[in-house]
């Protein structure tokens, strides 16, 4: 493994542990030349998964696109990057277990919205407003009404459980 500081090609593994719920191995390494410590991640090389976009074109699945979309939607919200990483991991795991080689971007978008609805309502609304390309205020109002109803039913079930 090439050292990020001096580009020396030999390093030794100082520590290894599982990451991302066992899907990845995190390794702490030390350069044998300059003794800089750095972290690497090892994951299974998955078969390429193609995303069928709305216009019919295909592109390779990118978890980074999902992560970046959620980051933009969660700006200035109390949503941690580890929570976003967990959401992205869950979405990727669902896609890879349910689809062999191709998946629709609509499926991915709906999975993201389902996860964000549970994570943070404002992040969900921000993501949905871009993803769904609302045509008018009535569509946004309908979405907000759905969220309001879900929050009220959660609160009611929480109150019922404490009684």
One Martini backbone bead per residue (centre of mass of N, CA, C, O) as a GRO file, in nm:
protein
  163
    1UNK     BB    1   0.096   0.036   0.024
    2UNK     BB    2   0.074   0.364  -0.033
    3UNK     BB    3   0.198   0.642   0.089
    4UNK     BB    4   0.057   0.963   0.132
    5UNK     BB    5   0.336   1.114   0.192
    6UNK     BB    6   0.600   0.937   0.036
    7UNK     BB    7   0.518   0.677  -0.160
    8UNK     BB    8   0.575   0.431  -0.024
    9UNK     BB    9   0.519   0.067  -0.068
   10UNK     BB   10   0.567   0.010   0.243
   11UNK     BB   11   0.362  -0.155   0.492
   12UNK     BB   12   0.214  -0.191   0.812
   13UNK     BB   13  -0.005  -0.360   1.014
   14UNK     BB   14  -0.154  -0.253   1.320
   15UNK     BB   15  -0.476  -0.265   1.250
   16UNK     BB   16  -0.785  -0.466   1.260
   17UNK     BB   17  -1.132  -0.410   1.149
   18UNK     BB   18  -1.456  -0.391   1.144
   19UNK     BB   19  -1.690  -0.244   0.913
   20UNK     BB   20  -1.995  -0.183   0.816
   21UNK     BB   21  -2.121  -0.449   0.935
   22UNK     BB   22  -1.880  -0.640   0.790
   23UNK     BB   23  -1.821  -0.517   0.484
   24UNK     BB   24  -1.551  -0.407   0.620
   25UNK     BB   25  -1.199  -0.337   0.639
   26UNK     BB   26  -1.003  -0.184   0.883
   27UNK     BB   27  -0.676  -0.029   0.838
   28UNK     BB   28  -0.386   0.021   1.015
   29UNK     BB   29  -0.098   0.198   0.905
   30UNK     BB   30   0.269   0.182   0.851
   31UNK     BB   31   0.531   0.333   0.737
   32UNK     BB   32   0.862   0.217   0.673
   33UNK     BB   33   0.989   0.507   0.625
   34UNK     BB   34   0.812   0.760   0.788
   35UNK     BB   35   0.579   0.651   1.003
   36UNK     BB   36   0.311   0.690   0.889
   37UNK     BB   37  -0.028   0.700   0.960
   38UNK     BB   38  -0.296   0.500   0.810
   39UNK     BB   39  -0.607   0.442   0.638
   40UNK     BB   40  -0.781   0.148   0.530
   41UNK     BB   41  -1.010  -0.011   0.293
   42UNK     BB   42  -1.188  -0.327   0.271
   43UNK     BB   43  -1.375  -0.467  -0.005
   44UNK     BB   44  -1.592  -0.612  -0.188
   45UNK     BB   45  -1.611  -0.690  -0.519
   46UNK     BB   46  -1.858  -0.594  -0.702
   47UNK     BB   47  -2.081  -0.612  -0.918
   48UNK     BB   48  -2.200  -0.437  -1.154
   49UNK     BB   49  -2.432  -0.167  -1.118
   50UNK     BB   50  -2.711  -0.053  -1.289
   51UNK     BB   51  -2.865   0.257  -1.374
   52UNK     BB   52  -3.190   0.351  -1.459
   53UNK     BB   53  -3.288   0.617  -1.598
   54UNK     BB   54  -3.551   0.815  -1.694
   55UNK     BB   55  -3.421   0.831  -2.006
   56UNK     BB   56  -3.273   0.519  -2.025
   57UNK     BB   57  -3.013   0.544  -1.920
   58UNK     BB   58  -2.687   0.420  -1.819
   59UNK     BB   59  -2.525   0.373  -1.496
   60UNK     BB   60  -2.320   0.349  -1.248
   61UNK     BB   61  -2.325   0.279  -0.938
   62UNK     BB   62  -2.334   0.541  -0.667
   63UNK     BB   63  -2.291   0.607  -0.337
   64UNK     BB   64  -2.191   0.903  -0.357
   65UNK     BB   65  -2.451   1.027  -0.474
   66UNK     BB   66  -2.622   0.970  -0.229
   67UNK     BB   67  -2.453   1.104  -0.014
   68UNK     BB   68  -2.447   1.393  -0.144
   69UNK     BB   69  -2.755   1.434  -0.151
   70UNK     BB   70  -2.792   1.416   0.157
   71UNK     BB   71  -2.600   1.635   0.245
   72UNK     BB   72  -2.749   1.867   0.104
   73UNK     BB   73  -3.024   1.815   0.260
   74UNK     BB   74  -2.863   1.831   0.562
   75UNK     BB   75  -2.809   2.113   0.587
   76UNK     BB   76  -2.828   2.244   0.900
   77UNK     BB   77  -2.862   1.964   1.039
   78UNK     BB   78  -2.898   1.707   1.297
   79UNK     BB   79  -2.697   1.523   1.097
   80UNK     BB   80  -2.490   1.273   1.083
   81UNK     BB   81  -2.252   1.112   0.902
   82UNK     BB   82  -2.310   0.831   1.024
   83UNK     BB   83  -2.612   0.828   0.953
   84UNK     BB   84  -2.571   0.857   0.650
   85UNK     BB   85  -2.394   0.607   0.612
   86UNK     BB   86  -2.610   0.408   0.707
   87UNK     BB   87  -2.817   0.471   0.492
   88UNK     BB   88  -2.640   0.398   0.249
   89UNK     BB   89  -2.585   0.107   0.333
   90UNK     BB   90  -2.881   0.013   0.339
   91UNK     BB   91  -2.944   0.076   0.045
   92UNK     BB   92  -2.726  -0.093  -0.089
   93UNK     BB   93  -2.811  -0.362   0.035
   94UNK     BB   94  -3.096  -0.371  -0.087
   95UNK     BB   95  -3.016  -0.355  -0.383
   96UNK     BB   96  -2.815  -0.604  -0.392
   97UNK     BB   97  -3.038  -0.813  -0.290
   98UNK     BB   98  -3.277  -0.737  -0.519
   99UNK     BB   99  -3.047  -0.681  -0.745
  100UNK     BB  100  -2.829  -0.778  -0.992
  101UNK     BB  101  -2.770  -0.539  -1.249
  102UNK     BB  102  -3.048  -0.366  -1.230
  103UNK     BB  103  -3.174  -0.027  -1.155
  104UNK     BB  104  -3.388   0.210  -1.073
  105UNK     BB  105  -3.392   0.540  -0.986
  106UNK     BB  106  -3.668   0.527  -0.847
  107UNK     BB  107  -3.598   0.318  -0.635
  108UNK     BB  108  -3.372   0.475  -0.502
  109UNK     BB  109  -3.532   0.731  -0.430
  110UNK     BB  110  -3.739   0.582  -0.248
  111UNK     BB  111  -3.536   0.472  -0.045
  112UNK     BB  112  -3.429   0.741   0.048
  113UNK     BB  113  -3.699   0.861   0.144
  114UNK     BB  114  -3.762   0.644   0.354
  115UNK     BB  115  -3.510   0.696   0.530
  116UNK     BB  116  -3.549   1.010   0.573
  117UNK     BB  117  -3.824   0.999   0.716
  118UNK     BB  118  -3.684   0.868   0.974
  119UNK     BB  119  -3.449   1.072   1.028
  120UNK     BB  120  -3.555   1.360   0.868
  121UNK     BB  121  -3.797   1.570   0.760
  122UNK     BB  122  -3.638   1.804   0.626
  123UNK     BB  123  -3.452   1.634   0.454
  124UNK     BB  124  -3.680   1.498   0.303
  125UNK     BB  125  -3.804   1.751   0.173
  126UNK     BB  126  -3.554   1.843   0.022
  127UNK     BB  127  -3.513   1.591  -0.146
  128UNK     BB  128  -3.802   1.575  -0.271
  129UNK     BB  129  -3.798   1.853  -0.417
  130UNK     BB  130  -3.582   1.751  -0.620
  131UNK     BB  131  -3.671   1.463  -0.708
  132UNK     BB  132  -3.986   1.540  -0.784
  133UNK     BB  133  -4.036   1.807  -0.919
  134UNK     BB  134  -4.230   2.022  -0.843
  135UNK     BB  135  -4.501   2.209  -0.988
  136UNK     BB  136  -4.648   2.283  -0.709
  137UNK     BB  137  -4.778   2.361  -0.400
  138UNK     BB  138  -4.973   2.119  -0.370
  139UNK     BB  139  -4.755   1.897  -0.364
  140UNK     BB  140  -4.614   1.997  -0.110
  141UNK     BB  141  -4.859   1.992   0.076
  142UNK     BB  142  -4.908   1.686   0.058
  143UNK     BB  143  -4.639   1.603   0.179
  144UNK     BB  144  -4.670   1.753   0.450
  145UNK     BB  145  -4.925   1.597   0.533
  146UNK     BB  146  -4.793   1.319   0.549
  147UNK     BB  147  -4.588   1.395   0.766
  148UNK     BB  148  -4.785   1.491   0.981
  149UNK     BB  149  -4.938   1.223   1.008
  150UNK     BB  150  -4.692   1.050   1.092
  151UNK     BB  151  -4.612   1.211   1.345
  152UNK     BB  152  -4.881   1.181   1.492
  153UNK     BB  153  -4.882   0.867   1.499
  154UNK     BB  154  -4.623   0.840   1.662
  155UNK     BB  155  -4.711   1.001   1.909
  156UNK     BB  156  -4.959   0.829   1.972
  157UNK     BB  157  -4.807   0.554   2.008
  158UNK     BB  158  -4.627   0.659   2.238
  159UNK     BB  159  -4.858   0.732   2.432
  160UNK     BB  160  -4.991   0.448   2.439
  161UNK     BB  161  -4.735   0.301   2.564
  162UNK     BB  162  -4.734   0.480   2.841
  163UNK     BB  163  -5.030   0.385   2.948
   0.00000   0.00000   0.00000
